[in-house]
């Protein structure tokens, strides 16, 4: 075969990725789709790509130069397993199968092991940036073996987004590391979007702004520390009028936010790993709440007396900006904490600074902020958490008073700001000298003899709660 790389699955993501590959020097791209009509349409619409079109899976495999490399872009789950099996039956030792879909990283770990035993390389590769990224440059998060990475690197580097002259791709770690990191990326994206949405709600309901003036506020914020793709598109969304009503588009969009599952996965894994990724959790729950129409109707009609909304104090916009930034620091710190915990659990050697760098371009959470995160981890690779790094500590201290004012006002006004509030609570808990966990542990000892440790000496203890209440050594 003559093709240097192949793409299977030519829905929107696969077609765009194939076109991206074809547009770069050195790649000849074979394409295949279960339904041939899609292959034909793609090849017809893009003669410039010089695609090698295959009608059958056998033709596709035959069209690839050895060692073969194929990227799968089909529906995650059973479809991906089916396509992997079709390829694996035909591929030979040393060939590489890449899954670019949104796979559950546990599936990726399983698939990598199965294929390794059959002499094949399997690379689960997180791809961020949606359709646009796939076409013009995504952020790429490949896992799998070092050998496979070395073989794939030139093609992946050729198509990745570029940030500060560096391609947004790095070998994340072995087997499922890439899909794990992609999952956490999406979780952070949920938190970031929720925080922006809360800032919008506060500025609108307390600050008295309309969407058009808010578009200006976000556009201005985009010139500072908060500069990011999500802030930029927020300004654009708020500036958009609806053709039918002539009013702001945001006002005619039903207030229910959907999701496709990676946010839920992130929180499930955070729970399993014992990482308090509370901002991501609040974001996932807030979307679920928005979709609970029945509950919203029932409670809204029960409580029609809502608190009076106070007038915004002077400097409210600046306060909200500071609160947003501080909350964002906490949310990202939690996300990176989760990656570190996942790496420890699964034996991945993940360079957190490199992850921040490959997220600077191509993906949805791309932002100036990620440079600071990369610098913090480069500065101190063993940094326990971003919040403890001097740069972020100073940012949080600078915004702290404003953050408290905003959360207090939100509570008083009855404007829900769960991610702002829980990010602040997370910071306060971590910074506290003592936590009420001591009381919880005593309660546990009371009803379940779960024992406790003491602050003043080593050992494990139990109080005879139902006896004479003396303390006994329990270890
Ligand atoms: P879809 O997820 O809608 O999948 C459609 C493709 O899967 C079609 O090419 C279809 O072939 C193929 N397919 C299915 Br379904 N079952 C198959 C099977 N059993 N055997 C062979 N092919 C099968 O496509 P997409 O929206 O382009 O997404 C592709 C992947 O990328 C997904 O995993 C998705 O989660 C991920 N994704 C990522 C982003 C992102 O921002 N990173 C965005 C969107 C999607 P057919 O034409 O014959 O039906």
Short mmCIF file of C-alpha atoms and ligand atoms in Angstrom, two decimals:
data_model
loop_
_atom_site.label_atom_id
_atom_site.label_comp_id
_atom_site.label_asym_id
_atom_site.label_seq_id
_atom_site.Cartn_x
_atom_site.Cartn_y
_atom_site.Cartn_z
CA UNK A 1 0.00 0.00 0.00
CA UNK A 2 0.98 3.63 -0.53
CA UNK A 3 -0.98 5.40 2.22
CA UNK A 4 1.11 6.47 5.20
CA UNK A 5 -1.90 6.56 7.52
CA UNK A 6 -5.58 5.62 7.43
CA UNK A 7 -8.76 6.95 9.02
CA UNK A 8 -11.78 4.72 9.72
CA UNK A 9 -15.11 6.36 10.54
CA UNK A 10 -15.95 9.34 8.37
CA UNK A 11 -18.61 11.17 10.32
CA UNK A 12 -17.76 14.78 11.15
CA UNK A 13 -14.73 14.11 13.38
CA UNK A 14 -13.13 11.46 11.16
CA UNK A 15 -13.64 13.41 7.91
CA UNK A 16 -12.14 16.53 9.41
CA UNK A 17 -9.19 14.68 10.89
CA UNK A 18 -8.56 12.93 7.57
CA UNK A 19 -8.62 16.27 5.74
CA UNK A 20 -6.27 17.77 8.31
CA UNK A 21 -3.83 14.86 7.86
CA UNK A 22 -4.06 15.06 4.07
CA UNK A 23 -3.26 18.75 4.08
CA UNK A 24 0.11 18.21 5.80
CA UNK A 25 3.36 17.43 4.09
CA UNK A 26 4.32 13.77 4.13
CA UNK A 27 0.91 12.20 4.74
CA UNK A 28 -1.00 10.13 2.19
CA UNK A 29 -4.33 9.27 3.77
CA UNK A 30 -6.47 6.18 3.24
CA UNK A 31 -10.13 6.57 4.23
CA UNK A 32 -12.84 4.03 5.00
CA UNK A 33 -16.34 4.13 6.41
CA UNK A 34 -18.84 1.33 7.06
CA UNK A 35 -21.39 3.12 4.90
CA UNK A 36 -19.61 3.66 1.57
CA UNK A 37 -21.74 6.64 0.59
CA UNK A 38 -19.94 8.73 3.23
CA UNK A 39 -16.54 7.76 1.84
CA UNK A 40 -17.64 8.64 -1.69
CA UNK A 41 -19.03 12.00 -0.60
CA UNK A 42 -15.84 12.93 1.24
CA UNK A 43 -13.57 11.98 -1.64
CA UNK A 44 -15.77 13.79 -4.14
CA UNK A 45 -15.97 16.99 -2.08
CA UNK A 46 -12.25 17.08 -1.38
CA UNK A 47 -10.26 16.10 -4.45
CA UNK A 48 -7.39 18.28 -3.15
CA UNK A 49 -6.83 15.81 -0.30
CA UNK A 50 -5.71 13.01 -2.63
CA UNK A 51 -7.44 10.43 -0.44
CA UNK A 52 -6.94 6.73 -1.10
CA UNK A 53 -10.55 5.57 -0.78
CA UNK A 54 -11.36 2.02 0.31
CA UNK A 55 -14.70 0.29 -0.20
CA UNK A 56 -13.98 -2.65 2.05
CA UNK A 57 -11.95 -3.12 5.18
CA UNK A 58 -9.64 -5.48 3.22
CA UNK A 59 -8.99 -2.77 0.62
CA UNK A 60 -8.35 -0.30 3.42
CA UNK A 61 -5.76 -2.52 5.11
CA UNK A 62 -4.13 -3.31 1.76
CA UNK A 63 -3.86 0.39 0.94
CA UNK A 64 -1.68 1.10 4.01
CA UNK A 65 2.12 1.06 3.88
CA UNK A 66 3.70 -1.19 6.51
CA UNK A 67 4.05 -0.92 9.41
CA UNK A 68 0.42 0.18 9.21
CA UNK A 69 -1.19 2.99 11.14
CA UNK A 70 -4.95 3.48 11.31
CA UNK A 71 -6.91 6.02 13.33
CA UNK A 72 -10.41 4.98 14.39
CA UNK A 73 -13.02 7.77 14.70
CA UNK A 74 -16.24 5.89 15.32
CA UNK A 75 -18.82 5.96 18.05
CA UNK A 76 -17.28 5.12 21.43
CA UNK A 77 -18.20 1.75 22.95
CA UNK A 78 -19.37 -1.26 20.93
CA UNK A 79 -18.73 0.39 17.54
CA UNK A 80 -15.12 1.02 18.49
CA UNK A 81 -14.66 -2.56 19.71
CA UNK A 82 -16.12 -3.90 16.44
CA UNK A 83 -13.80 -1.78 14.29
CA UNK A 84 -10.76 -2.63 16.42
CA UNK A 85 -11.49 -6.33 15.94
CA UNK A 86 -11.86 -5.94 12.16
CA UNK A 87 -8.49 -4.24 12.00
CA UNK A 88 -6.76 -6.55 14.47
CA UNK A 89 -7.75 -9.61 12.43
CA UNK A 90 -5.96 -8.13 9.42
CA UNK A 91 -3.07 -6.21 10.96
CA UNK A 92 0.38 -7.72 11.52
CA UNK A 93 2.96 -7.50 14.27
CA UNK A 94 4.11 -3.94 14.87
CA UNK A 95 1.10 -2.26 13.24
CA UNK A 96 -0.59 0.56 15.14
CA UNK A 97 -4.27 1.10 15.88
CA UNK A 98 -5.17 4.54 17.25
CA UNK A 99 -8.56 5.22 18.85
CA UNK A 100 -9.31 8.94 18.56
CA UNK A 101 -12.85 8.67 19.94
CA UNK A 102 -14.02 9.67 23.40
CA UNK A 103 -13.36 6.27 24.93
CA UNK A 104 -13.67 5.44 28.60
CA UNK A 105 -10.03 5.05 29.66
CA UNK A 106 -10.83 1.70 31.34
CA UNK A 107 -11.78 0.39 27.88
CA UNK A 108 -8.52 1.77 26.53
CA UNK A 109 -6.50 -0.04 29.20
CA UNK A 110 -8.30 -3.30 28.36
CA UNK A 111 -7.93 -2.87 24.58
CA UNK A 112 -4.24 -1.98 24.82
CA UNK A 113 -3.53 -5.10 26.83
CA UNK A 114 -5.48 -7.38 24.48
CA UNK A 115 -3.81 -5.98 21.39
CA UNK A 116 -0.35 -5.99 22.95
CA UNK A 117 -0.79 -9.72 23.55
CA UNK A 118 -1.56 -10.06 19.85
CA UNK A 119 1.61 -8.19 18.89
CA UNK A 120 -0.17 -4.96 17.92
CA UNK A 121 0.21 -1.43 19.25
CA UNK A 122 -2.92 0.27 20.52
CA UNK A 123 -2.94 3.96 21.25
CA UNK A 124 -5.93 5.61 22.93
CA UNK A 125 -5.63 9.23 21.86
CA UNK A 126 -7.73 11.99 23.39
CA UNK A 127 -8.66 14.55 20.75
CA UNK A 128 -9.97 17.91 21.88
CA UNK A 129 -11.29 20.86 19.97
CA UNK A 130 -14.42 19.47 18.39
CA UNK A 131 -15.00 19.58 14.65
CA UNK A 132 -13.09 22.76 14.16
CA UNK A 133 -10.06 21.45 16.04
CA UNK A 134 -10.08 18.16 14.14
CA UNK A 135 -9.89 20.09 10.88
CA UNK A 136 -7.49 22.89 11.73
CA UNK A 137 -5.48 21.61 14.65
CA UNK A 138 -6.65 19.78 17.75
CA UNK A 139 -4.96 19.25 21.08
CA UNK A 140 -3.87 15.61 21.07
CA UNK A 141 -3.44 13.39 24.12
CA UNK A 142 -2.00 10.02 23.05
CA UNK A 143 -1.38 7.20 25.50
CA UNK A 144 0.07 3.79 24.63
CA UNK A 145 3.62 2.55 24.40
CA UNK A 146 6.71 4.67 23.86
CA UNK A 147 7.47 2.76 20.67
CA UNK A 148 4.05 3.54 19.23
CA UNK A 149 4.46 7.20 20.19
CA UNK A 150 7.79 7.40 18.41
CA UNK A 151 6.23 5.99 15.25
CA UNK A 152 3.16 8.24 15.47
CA UNK A 153 4.80 11.46 16.60
CA UNK A 154 5.55 12.95 13.14
CA UNK A 155 1.95 12.52 11.92
CA UNK A 156 0.43 13.72 15.20
CA UNK A 157 2.77 16.70 15.39
CA UNK A 158 1.90 17.59 11.80
CA UNK A 159 -1.83 17.98 12.56
CA UNK A 160 -1.85 19.32 16.11
CA UNK A 161 -2.65 22.90 17.02
CA UNK A 162 0.38 25.08 17.61
CA UNK A 163 0.80 27.23 20.72
CA UNK A 164 3.91 29.35 21.20
CA UNK A 165 5.61 27.47 18.36
CA UNK A 166 5.03 24.09 20.03
CA UNK A 167 2.65 21.46 18.66
CA UNK A 168 -0.11 20.69 21.16
CA UNK A 169 0.71 17.00 21.53
CA UNK A 170 2.78 15.00 23.98
CA UNK A 171 3.04 11.36 24.94
CA UNK A 172 0.81 11.50 28.01
CA UNK A 173 1.71 8.08 29.45
CA UNK A 174 1.14 4.39 28.86
CA UNK A 175 -2.12 2.60 27.91
CA UNK A 176 -5.18 4.64 29.00
CA UNK A 177 -3.32 7.76 30.20
CA UNK A 178 -4.32 9.81 27.14
CA UNK A 179 -8.01 9.09 27.45
CA UNK A 180 -7.87 9.67 31.20
CA UNK A 181 -6.34 13.11 30.69
CA UNK A 182 -8.87 13.89 27.94
CA UNK A 183 -11.64 12.96 30.37
CA UNK A 184 -10.27 15.33 33.03
CA UNK A 185 -9.89 18.03 30.36
CA UNK A 186 -13.61 17.75 29.72
CA UNK A 187 -14.35 17.84 33.44
CA UNK A 188 -12.35 21.05 33.79
CA UNK A 189 -14.22 22.41 30.78
CA UNK A 190 -17.52 21.76 32.60
CA UNK A 191 -16.25 23.62 35.69
CA UNK A 192 -14.93 26.55 33.66
CA UNK A 193 -18.23 26.90 31.79
CA UNK A 194 -20.25 26.69 35.01
CA UNK A 195 -18.10 29.38 36.65
CA UNK A 196 -18.53 31.69 33.67
CA UNK A 197 -22.27 31.00 33.69
CA UNK A 198 -22.47 31.91 37.39
CA UNK A 199 -20.58 35.14 36.79
CA UNK A 200 -23.02 35.95 33.99
CA UNK A 201 -26.04 35.25 36.21
CA UNK A 202 -24.70 37.45 39.03
CA UNK A 203 -23.84 40.32 36.71
CA UNK A 204 -27.22 40.07 35.11
CA UNK A 205 -29.46 39.59 38.12
CA UNK A 206 -27.58 41.65 40.69
CA UNK A 207 -25.42 43.81 38.44
CA UNK A 208 -28.39 44.74 36.26
CA UNK A 209 -26.54 44.22 32.98
CA UNK A 210 -28.24 43.17 29.79
CA UNK A 211 -26.61 40.63 27.47
CA UNK A 212 -25.25 43.26 25.09
CA UNK A 213 -23.46 45.17 27.84
CA UNK A 214 -22.24 41.88 29.28
CA UNK A 215 -20.75 41.02 25.92
CA UNK A 216 -18.58 44.10 26.36
CA UNK A 217 -17.65 43.09 29.91
CA UNK A 218 -16.48 39.63 28.80
CA UNK A 219 -14.69 41.03 25.77
CA UNK A 220 -12.80 43.33 28.13
CA UNK A 221 -12.00 40.50 30.55
CA UNK A 222 -10.64 38.59 27.61
CA UNK A 223 -7.84 41.13 27.46
CA UNK A 224 -6.59 40.21 30.96
CA UNK A 225 -5.82 37.22 33.18
CA UNK A 226 -9.04 35.52 32.16
CA UNK A 227 -8.14 35.51 28.47
CA UNK A 228 -9.48 32.24 27.10
CA UNK A 229 -11.48 30.72 24.31
CA UNK A 230 -14.46 30.18 26.63
CA UNK A 231 -14.55 33.85 27.72
CA UNK A 232 -14.18 34.92 24.09
CA UNK A 233 -17.12 32.83 22.89
CA UNK A 234 -19.18 33.94 25.90
CA UNK A 235 -18.89 37.52 24.64
CA UNK A 236 -19.91 36.40 21.16
CA UNK A 237 -22.88 34.41 22.40
CA UNK A 238 -24.13 37.33 24.52
CA UNK A 239 -23.83 39.71 21.58
CA UNK A 240 -25.95 37.46 19.36
CA UNK A 241 -29.53 38.56 18.69
CA UNK A 242 -32.29 36.17 17.74
CA UNK A 243 -33.52 36.68 14.17
CA UNK A 244 -37.09 35.83 15.10
CA UNK A 245 -37.69 37.90 18.23
CA UNK A 246 -35.00 40.52 17.74
CA UNK A 247 -34.00 40.05 21.39
CA UNK A 248 -30.87 38.41 22.77
CA UNK A 249 -30.53 34.82 21.54
CA UNK A 250 -29.55 33.64 25.03
CA UNK A 251 -33.02 34.68 26.24
CA UNK A 252 -34.87 32.35 23.88
CA UNK A 253 -32.67 29.31 24.50
CA UNK A 254 -34.27 26.82 26.87
CA UNK A 255 -32.28 26.87 30.13
CA UNK A 256 -31.37 23.18 30.21
CA UNK A 257 -27.77 22.16 29.61
CA UNK A 258 -27.12 18.70 28.23
CA UNK A 259 -24.05 16.54 28.50
CA UNK A 260 -22.55 13.51 26.82
CA UNK A 261 -20.93 11.74 29.75
CA UNK A 262 -17.30 12.73 30.18
CA UNK A 263 -18.18 15.15 32.99
CA UNK A 264 -19.96 12.38 34.85
CA UNK A 265 -17.01 10.04 34.27
CA UNK A 266 -14.63 12.64 35.67
CA UNK A 267 -16.65 13.00 38.85
CA UNK A 268 -17.10 9.24 39.22
CA UNK A 269 -13.35 8.79 38.97
CA UNK A 270 -12.68 11.66 41.35
CA UNK A 271 -14.99 10.00 43.89
CA UNK A 272 -13.26 6.66 43.40
CA UNK A 273 -9.83 8.19 43.80
CA UNK A 274 -10.90 10.28 46.78
CA UNK A 275 -10.01 13.56 45.06
CA UNK A 276 -12.38 16.39 46.05
CA UNK A 277 -12.89 17.79 42.53
CA UNK A 278 -15.83 19.78 43.88
CA UNK A 279 -15.96 22.45 41.17
CA UNK A 280 -16.33 19.80 38.48
CA UNK A 281 -18.90 18.03 40.63
CA UNK A 282 -20.94 21.22 41.07
CA UNK A 283 -20.81 21.82 37.33
CA UNK A 284 -22.09 18.35 36.48
CA UNK A 285 -24.83 18.58 39.11
CA UNK A 286 -25.81 22.07 37.95
CA UNK A 287 -26.43 20.74 34.43
CA UNK A 288 -28.47 17.87 35.86
CA UNK A 289 -30.51 20.30 37.98
CA UNK A 290 -31.17 22.49 34.96
CA UNK A 291 -32.68 19.47 33.20
CA UNK A 292 -34.88 18.44 36.17
CA UNK A 293 -37.96 20.22 34.83
CA UNK A 294 -40.33 18.53 37.23
CA UNK A 295 -38.35 19.47 40.32
CA UNK A 296 -37.86 23.00 39.10
CA UNK A 297 -41.60 23.42 38.46
CA UNK A 298 -42.57 21.89 41.78
CA UNK A 299 -40.18 23.95 43.87
CA UNK A 300 -40.63 27.19 41.94
CA UNK A 301 -44.38 27.06 42.37
CA UNK A 302 -43.98 26.28 46.09
CA UNK A 303 -41.63 29.17 46.78
CA UNK A 304 -42.84 32.16 44.83
CA UNK A 305 -41.52 34.62 47.43
CA UNK A 306 -37.92 35.09 46.46
CA UNK A 307 -35.47 37.38 48.25
CA UNK A 308 -35.33 40.97 47.01
CA UNK A 309 -32.39 41.41 44.76
CA UNK A 310 -30.08 44.04 46.25
CA UNK A 311 -28.54 46.73 44.11
CA UNK A 312 -25.04 45.95 43.11
CA UNK A 313 -22.35 47.64 45.21
CA UNK A 314 -19.74 49.81 43.53
CA UNK A 315 -17.08 47.80 41.82
CA UNK A 316 -19.29 44.74 41.51
CA UNK A 317 -18.01 43.85 38.04
CA UNK A 318 -14.42 43.86 39.30
CA UNK A 319 -15.42 41.77 42.29
CA UNK A 320 -17.08 39.19 40.06
CA UNK A 321 -14.04 39.09 37.81
CA UNK A 322 -11.78 38.48 40.82
CA UNK A 323 -14.15 35.82 42.19
CA UNK A 324 -14.23 34.12 38.81
CA UNK A 325 -10.46 34.06 38.58
CA UNK A 326 -9.95 32.73 42.11
CA UNK A 327 -12.62 30.06 41.59
CA UNK A 328 -11.00 29.12 38.31
CA UNK A 329 -7.65 28.63 40.05
CA UNK A 330 -9.34 26.24 42.50
CA UNK A 331 -11.16 24.35 39.72
CA UNK A 332 -7.99 23.86 37.67
CA UNK A 333 -5.98 22.95 40.76
CA UNK A 334 -8.56 20.24 41.49
CA UNK A 335 -8.39 18.99 37.89
CA UNK A 336 -4.60 18.72 37.97
CA UNK A 337 -4.79 17.06 41.42
CA UNK A 338 -7.08 14.49 39.82
CA UNK A 339 -4.62 13.81 37.00
CA UNK A 340 -1.84 13.34 39.53
CA UNK A 341 -3.97 10.91 41.59
CA UNK A 342 -4.99 8.99 38.45
CA UNK A 343 -1.36 8.72 37.40
CA UNK A 344 -0.41 7.33 40.80
CA UNK A 345 -3.27 4.86 40.78
CA UNK A 346 -2.59 3.57 37.27
CA UNK A 347 1.19 3.79 37.22
CA UNK A 348 1.41 6.55 34.60
CA UNK A 349 4.33 8.91 34.48
CA UNK A 350 2.50 12.13 33.58
CA UNK A 351 4.29 15.47 33.23
CA UNK A 352 1.64 17.92 34.47
CA UNK A 353 3.47 20.92 32.99
CA UNK A 354 3.43 19.24 29.57
CA UNK A 355 -0.33 18.64 29.90
CA UNK A 356 -0.90 22.33 30.60
CA UNK A 357 1.22 23.19 27.53
CA UNK A 358 -0.70 20.94 25.11
CA UNK A 359 -3.97 22.50 26.32
CA UNK A 360 -2.82 25.98 25.32
CA UNK A 361 -4.02 25.47 21.77
CA UNK A 362 -6.68 23.54 19.88
CA UNK A 363 -8.88 22.62 22.81
CA UNK A 364 -11.91 24.20 24.42
CA UNK A 365 -10.13 25.26 27.63
CA UNK A 366 -7.26 26.93 25.79
CA UNK A 367 -6.20 29.99 27.73
CA UNK A 368 -3.37 32.23 28.72
CA UNK A 369 -3.81 30.84 32.23
CA UNK A 370 -2.37 27.48 31.14
CA UNK A 371 1.02 29.11 30.60
CA UNK A 372 1.03 29.97 34.30
CA UNK A 373 0.14 26.37 35.18
CA UNK A 374 2.90 25.02 32.96
CA UNK A 375 5.38 27.41 34.56
CA UNK A 376 4.30 26.38 38.05
CA UNK A 377 4.88 22.68 37.36
CA UNK A 378 8.10 23.36 35.45
CA UNK A 379 9.23 25.40 38.44
CA UNK A 380 8.46 22.61 40.86
CA UNK A 381 7.53 19.24 39.32
CA UNK A 382 6.72 17.86 42.78
CA UNK A 383 4.32 20.72 43.57
CA UNK A 384 1.60 19.24 45.79
CA UNK A 385 -1.15 21.40 44.31
CA UNK A 386 -1.34 24.56 42.21
CA UNK A 387 -2.93 26.49 45.07
CA UNK A 388 0.32 26.16 47.01
CA UNK A 389 2.44 27.67 44.23
CA UNK A 390 3.45 31.27 44.96
CA UNK A 391 1.95 32.65 41.73
CA UNK A 392 -1.48 31.13 42.30
CA UNK A 393 -1.39 31.73 46.04
CA UNK A 394 -0.87 35.41 45.34
CA UNK A 395 -3.66 35.46 42.77
CA UNK A 396 -6.06 33.90 45.27
CA UNK A 397 -4.97 36.26 48.06
CA UNK A 398 -5.46 39.25 45.77
CA UNK A 399 -8.97 38.17 44.90
CA UNK A 400 -9.98 36.75 48.25
CA UNK A 401 -11.90 39.70 49.69
CA UNK A 402 -13.82 40.21 46.46
CA UNK A 403 -14.52 36.49 46.22
CA UNK A 404 -16.08 36.49 49.71
CA UNK A 405 -18.15 39.58 48.95
CA UNK A 406 -19.52 38.03 45.77
CA UNK A 407 -20.40 34.68 47.36
CA UNK A 408 -22.01 36.43 50.35
CA UNK A 409 -24.06 38.67 48.07
CA UNK A 410 -25.13 35.72 45.91
CA UNK A 411 -26.37 33.90 49.00
CA UNK A 412 -28.23 36.97 50.28
CA UNK A 413 -29.81 37.65 46.91
CA UNK A 414 -30.81 34.04 46.32
CA UNK A 415 -28.81 33.77 43.11
CA UNK A 416 -27.31 30.27 42.97
CA UNK A 417 -23.54 30.26 42.57
CA UNK A 418 -22.67 26.69 43.58
CA UNK A 419 -19.30 26.50 41.87
CA UNK A 420 -18.15 29.89 43.19
CA UNK A 421 -19.29 28.92 46.69
CA UNK A 422 -17.87 25.45 46.69
CA UNK A 423 -14.53 26.56 45.25
CA UNK A 424 -14.31 29.09 48.09
CA UNK A 425 -15.28 26.44 50.65
CA UNK A 426 -12.65 24.10 49.23
CA UNK A 427 -9.99 26.79 49.60
CA UNK A 428 -11.16 27.65 53.13
CA UNK A 429 -11.15 24.00 54.16
CA UNK A 430 -7.66 23.39 52.81
CA UNK A 431 -6.40 26.54 54.49
CA UNK A 432 -8.02 25.80 57.86
CA UNK A 433 -5.95 24.97 60.90
CA UNK A 434 -8.55 22.49 62.18
CA UNK A 435 -11.47 20.83 60.45
CA UNK A 436 -14.66 19.51 62.05
CA UNK A 437 -13.60 16.10 60.75
CA UNK A 438 -12.50 15.54 64.35
CA UNK A 439 -16.16 15.58 65.39
CA UNK A 440 -17.14 13.26 62.55
CA UNK A 441 -14.45 10.81 63.53
CA UNK A 442 -15.70 10.91 67.14
CA UNK A 443 -19.25 10.23 65.94
CA UNK A 444 -17.95 7.29 63.91
CA UNK A 445 -16.19 5.97 66.95
CA UNK A 446 -19.37 6.41 68.97
CA UNK A 447 -21.72 4.42 66.76
CA UNK A 448 -19.32 2.10 64.98
CA UNK A 449 -16.15 1.83 67.07
CA UNK A 450 -14.24 3.14 64.06
CA UNK A 451 -11.44 4.42 66.36
CA UNK A 452 -9.49 7.68 66.10
CA UNK A 453 -5.99 9.02 66.31
CA UNK A 454 -4.94 11.75 68.73
CA UNK A 455 -3.18 15.01 68.04
CA UNK A 456 -0.82 14.60 70.99
CA UNK A 457 0.53 11.06 70.71
CA UNK A 458 0.80 8.09 68.33
CA UNK A 459 -1.55 5.16 68.37
CA UNK A 460 -5.15 4.27 67.60
CA UNK A 461 -7.83 4.80 70.25
CA UNK A 462 -11.44 4.04 71.06
CA UNK A 463 -13.64 5.52 73.74
CA UNK A 464 -15.97 3.08 75.54
CA UNK A 465 -19.02 5.22 74.69
CA UNK A 466 -21.59 2.76 76.01
CA UNK A 467 -19.45 1.83 78.99
CA UNK A 468 -17.62 4.04 81.44
CA UNK A 469 -16.38 6.34 78.63
CA UNK A 470 -12.76 5.66 79.34
CA UNK A 471 -10.33 5.55 76.43
CA UNK A 472 -8.64 2.34 75.38
CA UNK A 473 -5.79 1.67 72.98
CA UNK A 474 -7.24 0.04 69.87
CA UNK A 475 -4.18 -0.96 67.84
P1 LIG B 1 -20.12 9.40 15.76
O1 LIG B 1 -19.76 9.24 17.16
O2 LIG B 1 -21.47 9.93 15.44
O3 LIG B 1 -19.96 7.98 15.04
C1 LIG B 1 -20.32 7.83 13.70
C2 LIG B 1 -19.33 7.00 12.96
O4 LIG B 1 -19.17 5.74 13.59
C3 LIG B 1 -19.78 6.72 11.55
O5 LIG B 1 -18.66 6.79 10.72
C4 LIG B 1 -20.34 5.32 11.66
O6 LIG B 1 -20.35 4.62 10.45
C5 LIG B 1 -19.36 4.72 12.61
N1 LIG B 1 -19.80 3.47 13.23
C6 LIG B 1 -20.75 3.23 14.14
BR1 LIG B 1 -21.86 4.47 14.82
N2 LIG B 1 -20.84 1.96 14.50
C7 LIG B 1 -19.94 1.33 13.74
C8 LIG B 1 -19.57 -0.01 13.62
N3 LIG B 1 -20.11 -0.95 14.37
N4 LIG B 1 -18.63 -0.31 12.71
C9 LIG B 1 -18.09 0.64 11.95
N5 LIG B 1 -18.38 1.95 12.05
C10 LIG B 1 -19.30 2.30 12.93
O7 LIG B 1 -19.03 10.24 14.96
P2 LIG B 1 -18.32 11.61 15.36
O8 LIG B 1 -19.29 12.58 15.91
O9 LIG B 1 -17.50 11.99 14.20
O10 LIG B 1 -17.36 11.18 16.55
C11 LIG B 1 -16.34 10.20 16.42
C12 LIG B 1 -15.67 9.99 17.76
O11 LIG B 1 -15.09 11.21 18.16
C13 LIG B 1 -16.62 9.59 18.88
O12 LIG B 1 -15.98 8.71 19.75
C14 LIG B 1 -16.92 10.86 19.58
O13 LIG B 1 -17.23 10.71 20.96
C15 LIG B 1 -15.65 11.61 19.41
N6 LIG B 1 -15.93 13.06 19.33
C16 LIG B 1 -15.07 13.88 19.84
C17 LIG B 1 -15.28 15.22 19.79
C18 LIG B 1 -14.28 16.09 20.36
O14 LIG B 1 -14.47 17.29 20.50
N7 LIG B 1 -13.17 15.54 20.69
C19 LIG B 1 -16.39 15.78 19.20
C20 LIG B 1 -17.27 14.93 18.68
C21 LIG B 1 -17.01 13.56 18.75
P3 LIG B 1 -21.65 4.72 9.48
O15 LIG B 1 -21.46 5.95 8.66
O16 LIG B 1 -21.58 3.48 8.66
O17 LIG B 1 -22.85 4.77 10.36
#
